[in-house]
CSV table of C-alpha atoms in Angstrom, one decimal:
chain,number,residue,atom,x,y,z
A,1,UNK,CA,72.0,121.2,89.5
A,2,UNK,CA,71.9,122.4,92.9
A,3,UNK,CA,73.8,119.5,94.1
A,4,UNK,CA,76.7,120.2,91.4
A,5,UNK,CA,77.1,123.9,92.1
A,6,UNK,CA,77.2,123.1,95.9
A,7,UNK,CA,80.1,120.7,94.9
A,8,UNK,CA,81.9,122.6,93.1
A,9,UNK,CA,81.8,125.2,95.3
A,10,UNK,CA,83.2,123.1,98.2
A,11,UNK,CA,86.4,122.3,95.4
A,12,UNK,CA,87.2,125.4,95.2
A,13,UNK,CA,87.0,126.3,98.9
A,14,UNK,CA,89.0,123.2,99.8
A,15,UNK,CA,91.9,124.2,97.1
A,16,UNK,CA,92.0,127.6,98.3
A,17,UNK,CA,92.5,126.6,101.4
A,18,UNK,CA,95.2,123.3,100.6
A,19,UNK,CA,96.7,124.7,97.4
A,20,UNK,CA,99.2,123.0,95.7
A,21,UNK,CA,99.4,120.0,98.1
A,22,UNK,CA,97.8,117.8,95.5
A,23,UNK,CA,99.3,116.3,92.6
A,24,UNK,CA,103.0,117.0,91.4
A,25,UNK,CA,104.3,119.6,93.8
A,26,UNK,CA,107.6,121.9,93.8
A,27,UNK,CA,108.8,125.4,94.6
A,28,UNK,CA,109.3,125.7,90.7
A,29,UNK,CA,108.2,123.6,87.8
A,30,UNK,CA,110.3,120.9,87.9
A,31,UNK,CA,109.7,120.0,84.2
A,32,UNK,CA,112.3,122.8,83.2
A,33,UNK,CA,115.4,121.9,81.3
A,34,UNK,CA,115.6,118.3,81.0
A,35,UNK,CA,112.2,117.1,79.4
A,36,UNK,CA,110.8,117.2,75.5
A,37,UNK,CA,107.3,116.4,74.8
A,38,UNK,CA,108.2,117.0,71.0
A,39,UNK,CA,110.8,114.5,70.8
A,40,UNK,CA,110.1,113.8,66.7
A,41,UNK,CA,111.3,117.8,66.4
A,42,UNK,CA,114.9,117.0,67.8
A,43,UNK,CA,117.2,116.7,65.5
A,44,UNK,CA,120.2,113.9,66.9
A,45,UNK,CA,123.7,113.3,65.8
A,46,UNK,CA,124.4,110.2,64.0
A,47,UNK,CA,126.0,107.6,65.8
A,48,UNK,CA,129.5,107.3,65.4
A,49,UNK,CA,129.9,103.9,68.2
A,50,UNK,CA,128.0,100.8,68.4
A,51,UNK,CA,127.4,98.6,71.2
A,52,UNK,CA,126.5,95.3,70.5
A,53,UNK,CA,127.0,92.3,72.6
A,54,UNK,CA,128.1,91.6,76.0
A,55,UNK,CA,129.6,94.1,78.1
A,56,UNK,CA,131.6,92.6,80.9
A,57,UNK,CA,133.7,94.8,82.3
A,58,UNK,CA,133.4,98.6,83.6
A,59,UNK,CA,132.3,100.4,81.0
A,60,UNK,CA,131.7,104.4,80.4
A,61,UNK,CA,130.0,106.2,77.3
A,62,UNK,CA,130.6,109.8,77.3
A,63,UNK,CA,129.0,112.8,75.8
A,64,UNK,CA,131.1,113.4,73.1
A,65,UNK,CA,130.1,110.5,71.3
A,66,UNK,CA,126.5,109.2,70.0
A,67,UNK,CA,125.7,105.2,70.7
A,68,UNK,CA,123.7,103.1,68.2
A,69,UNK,CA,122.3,99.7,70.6
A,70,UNK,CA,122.3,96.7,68.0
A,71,UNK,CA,120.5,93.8,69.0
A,72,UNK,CA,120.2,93.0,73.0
A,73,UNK,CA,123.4,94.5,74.8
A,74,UNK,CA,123.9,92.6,78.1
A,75,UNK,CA,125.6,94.1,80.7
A,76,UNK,CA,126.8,90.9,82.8
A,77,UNK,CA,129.2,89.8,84.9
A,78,UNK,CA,128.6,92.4,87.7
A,79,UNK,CA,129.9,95.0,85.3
A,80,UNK,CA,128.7,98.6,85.7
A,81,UNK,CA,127.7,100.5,82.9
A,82,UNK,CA,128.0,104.5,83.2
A,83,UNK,CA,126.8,107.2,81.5
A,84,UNK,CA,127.6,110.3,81.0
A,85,UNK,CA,125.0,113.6,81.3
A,86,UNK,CA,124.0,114.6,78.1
A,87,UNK,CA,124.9,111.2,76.2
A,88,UNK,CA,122.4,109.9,73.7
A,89,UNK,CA,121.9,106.4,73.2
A,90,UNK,CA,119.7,105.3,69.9
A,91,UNK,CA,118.1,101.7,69.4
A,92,UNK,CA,118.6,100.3,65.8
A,93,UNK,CA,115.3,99.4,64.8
A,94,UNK,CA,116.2,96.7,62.0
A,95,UNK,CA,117.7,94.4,65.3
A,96,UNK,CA,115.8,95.3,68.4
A,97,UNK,CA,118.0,97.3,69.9
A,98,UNK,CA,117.6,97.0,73.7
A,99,UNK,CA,119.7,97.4,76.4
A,100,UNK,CA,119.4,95.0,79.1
A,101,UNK,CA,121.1,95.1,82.6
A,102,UNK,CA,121.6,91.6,83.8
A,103,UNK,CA,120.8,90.5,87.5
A,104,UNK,CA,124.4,91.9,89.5
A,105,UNK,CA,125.4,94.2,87.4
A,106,UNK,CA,124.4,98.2,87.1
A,107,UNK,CA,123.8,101.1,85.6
A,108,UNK,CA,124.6,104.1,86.4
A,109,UNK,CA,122.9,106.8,84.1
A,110,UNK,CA,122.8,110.3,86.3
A,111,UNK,CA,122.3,113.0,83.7
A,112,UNK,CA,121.4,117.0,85.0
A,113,UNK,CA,118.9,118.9,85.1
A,114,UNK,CA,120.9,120.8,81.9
A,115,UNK,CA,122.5,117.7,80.5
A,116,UNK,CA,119.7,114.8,80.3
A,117,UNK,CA,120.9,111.2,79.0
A,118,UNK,CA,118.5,110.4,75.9
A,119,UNK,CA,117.3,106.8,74.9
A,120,UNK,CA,115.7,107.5,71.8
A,121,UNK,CA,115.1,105.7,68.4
A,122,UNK,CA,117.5,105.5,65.5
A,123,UNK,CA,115.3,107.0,62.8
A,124,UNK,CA,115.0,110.4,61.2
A,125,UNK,CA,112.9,112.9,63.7
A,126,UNK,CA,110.2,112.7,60.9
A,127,UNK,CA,109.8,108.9,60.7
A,128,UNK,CA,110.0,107.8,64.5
A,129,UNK,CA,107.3,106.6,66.1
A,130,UNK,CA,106.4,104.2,69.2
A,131,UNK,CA,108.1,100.8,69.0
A,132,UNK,CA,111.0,101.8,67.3
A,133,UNK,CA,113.4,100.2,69.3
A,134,UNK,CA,113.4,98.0,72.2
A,135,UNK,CA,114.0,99.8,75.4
A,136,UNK,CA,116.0,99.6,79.0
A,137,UNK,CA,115.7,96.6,81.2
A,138,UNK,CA,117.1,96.1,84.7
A,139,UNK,CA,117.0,92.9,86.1
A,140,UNK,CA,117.9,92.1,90.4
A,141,UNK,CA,117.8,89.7,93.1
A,142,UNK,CA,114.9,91.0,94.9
A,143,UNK,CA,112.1,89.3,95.7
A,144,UNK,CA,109.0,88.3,93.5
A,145,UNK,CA,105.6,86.7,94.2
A,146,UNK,CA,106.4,83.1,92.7
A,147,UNK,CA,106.8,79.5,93.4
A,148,UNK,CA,110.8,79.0,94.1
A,149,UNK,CA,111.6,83.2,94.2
A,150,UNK,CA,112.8,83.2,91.0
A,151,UNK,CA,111.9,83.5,87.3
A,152,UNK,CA,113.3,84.0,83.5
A,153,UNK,CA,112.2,86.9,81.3
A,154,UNK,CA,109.9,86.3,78.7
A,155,UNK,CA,112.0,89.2,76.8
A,156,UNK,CA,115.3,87.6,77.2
A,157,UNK,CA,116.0,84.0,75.3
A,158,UNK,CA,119.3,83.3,76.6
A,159,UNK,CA,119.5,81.5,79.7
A,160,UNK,CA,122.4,82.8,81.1
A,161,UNK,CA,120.8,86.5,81.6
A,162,UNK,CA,117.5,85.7,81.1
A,163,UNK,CA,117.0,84.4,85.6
A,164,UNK,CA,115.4,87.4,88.1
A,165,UNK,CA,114.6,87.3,91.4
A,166,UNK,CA,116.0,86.0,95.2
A,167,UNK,CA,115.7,87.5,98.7
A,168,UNK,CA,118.1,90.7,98.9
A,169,UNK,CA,114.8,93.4,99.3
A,170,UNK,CA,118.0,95.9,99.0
A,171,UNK,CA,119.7,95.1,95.9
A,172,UNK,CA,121.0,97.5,93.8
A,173,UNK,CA,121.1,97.9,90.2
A,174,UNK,CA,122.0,101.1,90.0
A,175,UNK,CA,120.7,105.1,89.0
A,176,UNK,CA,118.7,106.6,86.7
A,177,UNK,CA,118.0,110.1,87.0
A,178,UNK,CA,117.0,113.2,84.4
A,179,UNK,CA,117.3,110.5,81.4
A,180,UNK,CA,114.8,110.4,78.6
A,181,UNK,CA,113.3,107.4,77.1
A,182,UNK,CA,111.4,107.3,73.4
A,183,UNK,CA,109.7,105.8,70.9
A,184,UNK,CA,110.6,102.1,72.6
A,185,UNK,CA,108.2,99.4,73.3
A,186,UNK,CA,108.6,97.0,69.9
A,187,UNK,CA,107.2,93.5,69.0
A,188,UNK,CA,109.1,90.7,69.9
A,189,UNK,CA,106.3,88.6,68.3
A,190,UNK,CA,103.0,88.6,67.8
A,191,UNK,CA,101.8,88.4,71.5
A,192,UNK,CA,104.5,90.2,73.0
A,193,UNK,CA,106.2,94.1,72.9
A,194,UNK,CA,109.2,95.6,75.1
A,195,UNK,CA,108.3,98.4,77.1
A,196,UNK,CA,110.4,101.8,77.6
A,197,UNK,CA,111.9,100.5,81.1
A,198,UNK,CA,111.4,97.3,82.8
A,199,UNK,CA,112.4,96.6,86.3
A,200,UNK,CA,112.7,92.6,87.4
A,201,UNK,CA,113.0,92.0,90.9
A,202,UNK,CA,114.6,95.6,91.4
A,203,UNK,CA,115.9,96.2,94.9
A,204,UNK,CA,115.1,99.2,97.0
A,205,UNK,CA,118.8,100.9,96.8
A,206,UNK,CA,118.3,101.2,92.9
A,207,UNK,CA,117.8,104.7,92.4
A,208,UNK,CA,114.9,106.2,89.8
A,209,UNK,CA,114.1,109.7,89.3
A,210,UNK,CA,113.3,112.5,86.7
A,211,UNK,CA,112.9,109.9,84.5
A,212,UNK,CA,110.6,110.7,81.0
A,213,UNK,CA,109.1,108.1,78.9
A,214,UNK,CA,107.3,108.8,76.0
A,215,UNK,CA,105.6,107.1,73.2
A,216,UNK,CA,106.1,103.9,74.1
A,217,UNK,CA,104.5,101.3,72.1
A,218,UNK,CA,103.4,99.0,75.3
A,219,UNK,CA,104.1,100.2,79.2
A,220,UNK,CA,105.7,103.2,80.0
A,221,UNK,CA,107.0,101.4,82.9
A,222,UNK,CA,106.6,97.4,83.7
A,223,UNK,CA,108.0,96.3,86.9
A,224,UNK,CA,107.6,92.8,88.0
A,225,UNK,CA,108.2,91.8,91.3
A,226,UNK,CA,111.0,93.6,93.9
A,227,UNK,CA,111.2,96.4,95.9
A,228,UNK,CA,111.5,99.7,94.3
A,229,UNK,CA,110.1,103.7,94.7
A,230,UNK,CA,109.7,106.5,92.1
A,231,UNK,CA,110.2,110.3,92.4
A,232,UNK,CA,109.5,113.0,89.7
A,233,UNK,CA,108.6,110.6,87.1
A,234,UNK,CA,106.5,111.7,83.6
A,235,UNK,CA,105.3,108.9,81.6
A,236,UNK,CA,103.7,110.6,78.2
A,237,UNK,CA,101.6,108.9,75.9
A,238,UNK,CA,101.9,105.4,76.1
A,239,UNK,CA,99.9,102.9,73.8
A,240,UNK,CA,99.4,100.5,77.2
A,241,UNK,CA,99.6,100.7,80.5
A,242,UNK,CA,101.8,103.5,82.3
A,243,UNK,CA,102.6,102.0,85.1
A,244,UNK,CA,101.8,97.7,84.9
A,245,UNK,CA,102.8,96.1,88.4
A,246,UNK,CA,102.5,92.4,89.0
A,247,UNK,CA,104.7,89.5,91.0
A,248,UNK,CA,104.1,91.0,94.7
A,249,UNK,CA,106.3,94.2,94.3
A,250,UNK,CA,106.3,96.8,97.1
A,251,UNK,CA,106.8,100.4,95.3
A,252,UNK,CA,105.9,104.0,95.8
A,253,UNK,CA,105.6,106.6,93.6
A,254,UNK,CA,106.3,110.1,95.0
A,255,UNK,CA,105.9,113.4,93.0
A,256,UNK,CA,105.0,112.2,89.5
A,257,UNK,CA,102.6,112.8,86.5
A,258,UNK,CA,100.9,110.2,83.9
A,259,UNK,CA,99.7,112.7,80.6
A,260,UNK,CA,97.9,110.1,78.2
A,261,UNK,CA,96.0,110.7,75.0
A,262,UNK,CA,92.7,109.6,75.0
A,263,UNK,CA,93.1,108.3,71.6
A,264,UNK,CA,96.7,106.5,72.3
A,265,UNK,CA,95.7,103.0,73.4
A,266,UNK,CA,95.7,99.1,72.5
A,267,UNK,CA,93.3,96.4,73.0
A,268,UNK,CA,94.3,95.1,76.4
A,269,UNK,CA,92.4,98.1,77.7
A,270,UNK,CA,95.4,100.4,78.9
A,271,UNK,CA,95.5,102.1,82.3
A,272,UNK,CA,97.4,104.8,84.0
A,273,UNK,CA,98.0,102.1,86.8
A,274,UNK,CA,97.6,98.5,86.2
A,275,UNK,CA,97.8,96.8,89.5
A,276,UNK,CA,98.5,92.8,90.1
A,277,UNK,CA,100.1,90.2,92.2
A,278,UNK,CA,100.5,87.4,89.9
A,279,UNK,CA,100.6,86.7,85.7
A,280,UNK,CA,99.3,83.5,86.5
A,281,UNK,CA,97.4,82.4,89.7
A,282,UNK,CA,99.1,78.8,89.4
A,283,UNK,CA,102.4,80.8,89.9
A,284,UNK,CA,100.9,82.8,92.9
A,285,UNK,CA,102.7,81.6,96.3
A,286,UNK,CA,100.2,83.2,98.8
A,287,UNK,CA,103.3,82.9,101.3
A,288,UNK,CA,105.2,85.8,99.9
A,289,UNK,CA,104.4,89.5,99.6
A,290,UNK,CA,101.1,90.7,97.7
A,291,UNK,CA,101.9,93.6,95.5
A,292,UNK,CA,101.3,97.0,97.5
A,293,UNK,CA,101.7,100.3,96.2
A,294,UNK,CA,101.7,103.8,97.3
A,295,UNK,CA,100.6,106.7,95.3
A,296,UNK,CA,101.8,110.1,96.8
A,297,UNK,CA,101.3,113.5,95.1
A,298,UNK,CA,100.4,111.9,91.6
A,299,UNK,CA,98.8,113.3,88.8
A,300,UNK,CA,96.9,111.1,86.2
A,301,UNK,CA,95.2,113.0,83.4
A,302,UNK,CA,94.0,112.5,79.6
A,303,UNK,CA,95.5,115.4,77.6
A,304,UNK,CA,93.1,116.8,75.3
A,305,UNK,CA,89.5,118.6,76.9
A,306,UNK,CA,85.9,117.2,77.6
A,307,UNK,CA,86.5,113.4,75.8
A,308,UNK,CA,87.9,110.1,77.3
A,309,UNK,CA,88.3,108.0,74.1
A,310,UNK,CA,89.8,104.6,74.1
A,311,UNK,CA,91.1,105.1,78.1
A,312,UNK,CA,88.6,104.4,80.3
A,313,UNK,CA,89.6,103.6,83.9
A,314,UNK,CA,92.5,105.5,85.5
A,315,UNK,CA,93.4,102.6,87.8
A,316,UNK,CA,93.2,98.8,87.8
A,317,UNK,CA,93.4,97.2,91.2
A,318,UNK,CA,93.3,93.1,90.6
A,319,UNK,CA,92.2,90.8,94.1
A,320,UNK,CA,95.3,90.2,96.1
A,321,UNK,CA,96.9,93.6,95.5
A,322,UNK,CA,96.5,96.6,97.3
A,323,UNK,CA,96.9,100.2,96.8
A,324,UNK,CA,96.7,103.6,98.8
A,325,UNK,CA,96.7,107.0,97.5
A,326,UNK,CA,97.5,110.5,98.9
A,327,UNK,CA,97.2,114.1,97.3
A,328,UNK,CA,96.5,112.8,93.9
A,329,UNK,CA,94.7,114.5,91.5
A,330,UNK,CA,92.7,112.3,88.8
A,331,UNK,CA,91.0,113.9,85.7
A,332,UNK,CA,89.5,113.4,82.7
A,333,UNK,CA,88.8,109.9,83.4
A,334,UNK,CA,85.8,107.1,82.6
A,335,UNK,CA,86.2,105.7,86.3
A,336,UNK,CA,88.7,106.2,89.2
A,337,UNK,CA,89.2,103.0,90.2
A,338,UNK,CA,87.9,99.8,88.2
A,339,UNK,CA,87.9,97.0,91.3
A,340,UNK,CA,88.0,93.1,90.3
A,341,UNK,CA,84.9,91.6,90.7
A,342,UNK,CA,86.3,90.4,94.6
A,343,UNK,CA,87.2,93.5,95.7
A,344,UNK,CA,83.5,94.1,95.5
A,345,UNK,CA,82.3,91.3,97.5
A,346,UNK,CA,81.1,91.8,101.4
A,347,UNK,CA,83.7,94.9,102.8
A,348,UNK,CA,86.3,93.7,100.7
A,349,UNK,CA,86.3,97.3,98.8
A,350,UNK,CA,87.4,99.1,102.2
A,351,UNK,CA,91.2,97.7,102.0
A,352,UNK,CA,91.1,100.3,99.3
A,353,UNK,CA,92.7,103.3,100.9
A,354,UNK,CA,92.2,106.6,99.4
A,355,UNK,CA,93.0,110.3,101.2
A,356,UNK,CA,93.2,113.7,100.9
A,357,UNK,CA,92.9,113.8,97.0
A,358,UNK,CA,91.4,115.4,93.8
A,359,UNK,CA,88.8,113.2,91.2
A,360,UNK,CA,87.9,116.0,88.9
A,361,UNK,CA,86.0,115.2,85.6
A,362,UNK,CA,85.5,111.8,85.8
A,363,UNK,CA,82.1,109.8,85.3
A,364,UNK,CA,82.3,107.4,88.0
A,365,UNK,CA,84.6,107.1,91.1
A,366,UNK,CA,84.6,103.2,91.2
A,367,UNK,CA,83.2,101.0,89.0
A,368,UNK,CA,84.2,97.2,88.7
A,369,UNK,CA,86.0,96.1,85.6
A,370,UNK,CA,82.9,95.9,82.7
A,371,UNK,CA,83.0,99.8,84.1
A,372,UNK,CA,79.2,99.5,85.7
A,373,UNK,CA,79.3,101.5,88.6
A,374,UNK,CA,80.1,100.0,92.6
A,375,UNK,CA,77.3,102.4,94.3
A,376,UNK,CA,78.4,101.2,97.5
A,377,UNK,CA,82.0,101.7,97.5
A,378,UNK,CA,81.2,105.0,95.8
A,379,UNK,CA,79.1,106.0,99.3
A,380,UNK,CA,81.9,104.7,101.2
A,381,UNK,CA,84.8,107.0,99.7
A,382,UNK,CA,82.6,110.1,99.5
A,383,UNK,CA,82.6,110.5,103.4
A,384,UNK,CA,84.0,112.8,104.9
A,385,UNK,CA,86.5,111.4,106.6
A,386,UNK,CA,88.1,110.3,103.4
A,387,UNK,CA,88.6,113.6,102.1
A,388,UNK,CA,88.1,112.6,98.7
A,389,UNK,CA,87.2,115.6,96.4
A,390,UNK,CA,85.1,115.7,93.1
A,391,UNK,CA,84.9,118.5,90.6
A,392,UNK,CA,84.1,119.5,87.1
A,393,UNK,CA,86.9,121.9,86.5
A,394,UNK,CA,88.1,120.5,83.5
A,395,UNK,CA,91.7,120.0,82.9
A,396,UNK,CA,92.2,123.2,81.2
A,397,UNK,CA,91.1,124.8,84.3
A,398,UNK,CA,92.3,122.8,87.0
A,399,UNK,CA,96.6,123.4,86.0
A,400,UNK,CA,98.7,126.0,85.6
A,401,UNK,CA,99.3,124.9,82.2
A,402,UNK,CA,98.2,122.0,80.4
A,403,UNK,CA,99.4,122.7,76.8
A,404,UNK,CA,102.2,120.3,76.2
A,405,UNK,CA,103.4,122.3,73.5
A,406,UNK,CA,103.7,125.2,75.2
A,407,UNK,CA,106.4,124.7,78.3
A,408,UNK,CA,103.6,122.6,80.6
A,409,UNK,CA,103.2,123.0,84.2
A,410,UNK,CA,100.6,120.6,85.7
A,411,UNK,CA,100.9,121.7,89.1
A,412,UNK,CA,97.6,122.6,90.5
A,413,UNK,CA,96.6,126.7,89.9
């Protein structure tokens, strides 16, 4: 007990000291305006366009009207798709709807901060749930951790969209910023589901920020492969992973918040951060990038008080991948960090780099991946020179406010 109070005491002397430097940061609560955690309460217009098809040429939806996405809409043929703020878009469910932008063309979706662009489902508000529709897909030239530099989506059966990947690490494939995306994610078949947006060899002059997904039936956000950062970013109750990065993709995240539900979750054991460098080590080409992300001023919690559920581990990190994380803040979890089995052999643990942030209310720090805790690596990370903080504030404690209902704020108190 001593131990714990002399802990906790150290917390709260550190955050007096450092407040609001970890986690999601901002002069004001950057939430405000353009995000809905009650998305089945809205009530949209009915759509009175469809899009359906191939788009091929410049193309621009505007506010005044509502789109319903039947079936897979390709934009191709280097054509830019734009969007106006405050559009909505809705995904038929009966056909998959799902909008895909091929590799060369773009999208250029840059709602406000008082004018949002929705992605939603096509039901009624009382009927929608995760999976309804497909989602958004963006497809580059960038490149991917695999024999040859390129690949075909396993999403996309036609072969004359379906190629990813090359060598321009600047590609662009366009904007998205203040759009919402809901209740996507649906079956294909039976071994594989769509995810609210996935990113395919995505260069680093594509643009993503203030982006919401929520209730997504599989990730929040897949990204294979590429070069591409995140700013302000709120992925809300996913089924599967938040964040699921694989095919040697370099990518930060700056400034951005994971809120699961500990009950939300499927049977591939879902994760905040699911971190890889190959689907398939026979595919692995050890002469390209391995898959290194950065983690600044991130928040990872489970939304509900004192119970973890079905989401155990806040982080995945698979051998060959790398992460480091800075100003984070971590609660409410089973472990930190769950390390393949060879990240745990010799000093293999310490190209793990972790700084200056927050683990508060979880059992373990790291564990390996059957969750049985790495004593070792835990010694390592609690030195000081890591600055790596434990606590047992509890989440309803440690934000300003944590009640999604009620106009959240999860910046630190």
């Amino acid at each position: 007990m001593k131990s714990k109070i002399i802990l906790l005491l150290l917390f709260v002397c550190y955050n007096s000291n450092a407040q609001k430097t970890q986690g999601i940061i901002g002069e004001s609560n950057w939430f405000n305006g353009w995000t809905n955690f009650r998305p089945k309460a809205v009530e949209y217009n009915q759509p009175n366009q469809i899009l359906t098809g191939d788009i091929k040429e410049n193309t621009t939806l505007t506010k005044g009207n509502v789109y319903l996405v039947m079936g897979t809409v390709h934009v191709a043929n280097n054509a830019v798709l734009t969007i106006e703020p405050g559009t909505v878009i809705r995904g038929d469910y009966n056909s998959t709807g799902t909008l895909t932008i091929t590799k060369g063309s773009k999208i250029i979706a840059e709602g406000t901060e008082t004018n949002p662009i929705v992605f939603t489902s096509n039901k009624p508000a009382s009927e929608r749930k995760p999976g309804d529709w497909g989602g958004v897909i963006l497809m580059g030239d960038a490149p991917i951790n695999r024999f040859g530099g390129v690949s075909a989506s396993f999403y996309e059966p036609n072969p004359l969209y379906s190629p990813f990947g090359g060598t321009n690490d600047v590609s662009d494939s366009g904007i998205l910023k203040y759009v919402r995306i809901e209740f996507a994610g649906k079956k294909i078949d039976p071994k594989i589901s769509l995810n609210g947006l996935t990113l395919a060899a995505v260069g680093n002059k594509t643009k993503i920020q203030y982006v919401q997904i929520s209730f997504s039936s599989d990730d929040s956000i897949e990204i294979v492969g590429g070069n591409v950062d995140f700013s302000n970013m709120i992925s809300y109750r996913a089924n599967d992973d938040d964040f699921d990065y694989s095919m040697g993709i370099q990518s930060t995240v700056d400034n951005s918040i994971i809120i699961r539900n500990p009950y939300a979750s499927d049977n591939t054991r879902s994760r905040c951060f699911e971190i890889d460098s190959y689907d398939k080590i026979e595919n692995y080409d050890p002469t390209k990038k391995k898959t290194y992300i950065k983690l600044n001023n991130v928040t990872m919690t489970n939304d509900e008080e004192n119970t973890m559920g079905l989401v155990k581990e806040a982080i995945s990190l698979k051998t060959d991948s790398f992460i480091e994380i800075n100003k984070c803040v971590v609660a409410g979890f089973s472990s930190f960090i769950a390390l393949d089995d060879k990240y745990l052999e010799g000093d293999n643990f310490k190209k793990v780099k972790v700084y200056n942030s927050i683990i508060d209310s979880c059992s373990e720090l790291f564990t390996n991946e059957s969750l049985s805790k790495a004593q070792n690596v835990n010694d390592w990370f609690m030195k000081n020179d890591k600055l790596l903080y434990t606590s047992t504030i509890g989440i309803n404690n440690l934000f300003i406010n944590n009640n999604v209902k009620k106009k959240p704020d999860f910046r630190l108190k």
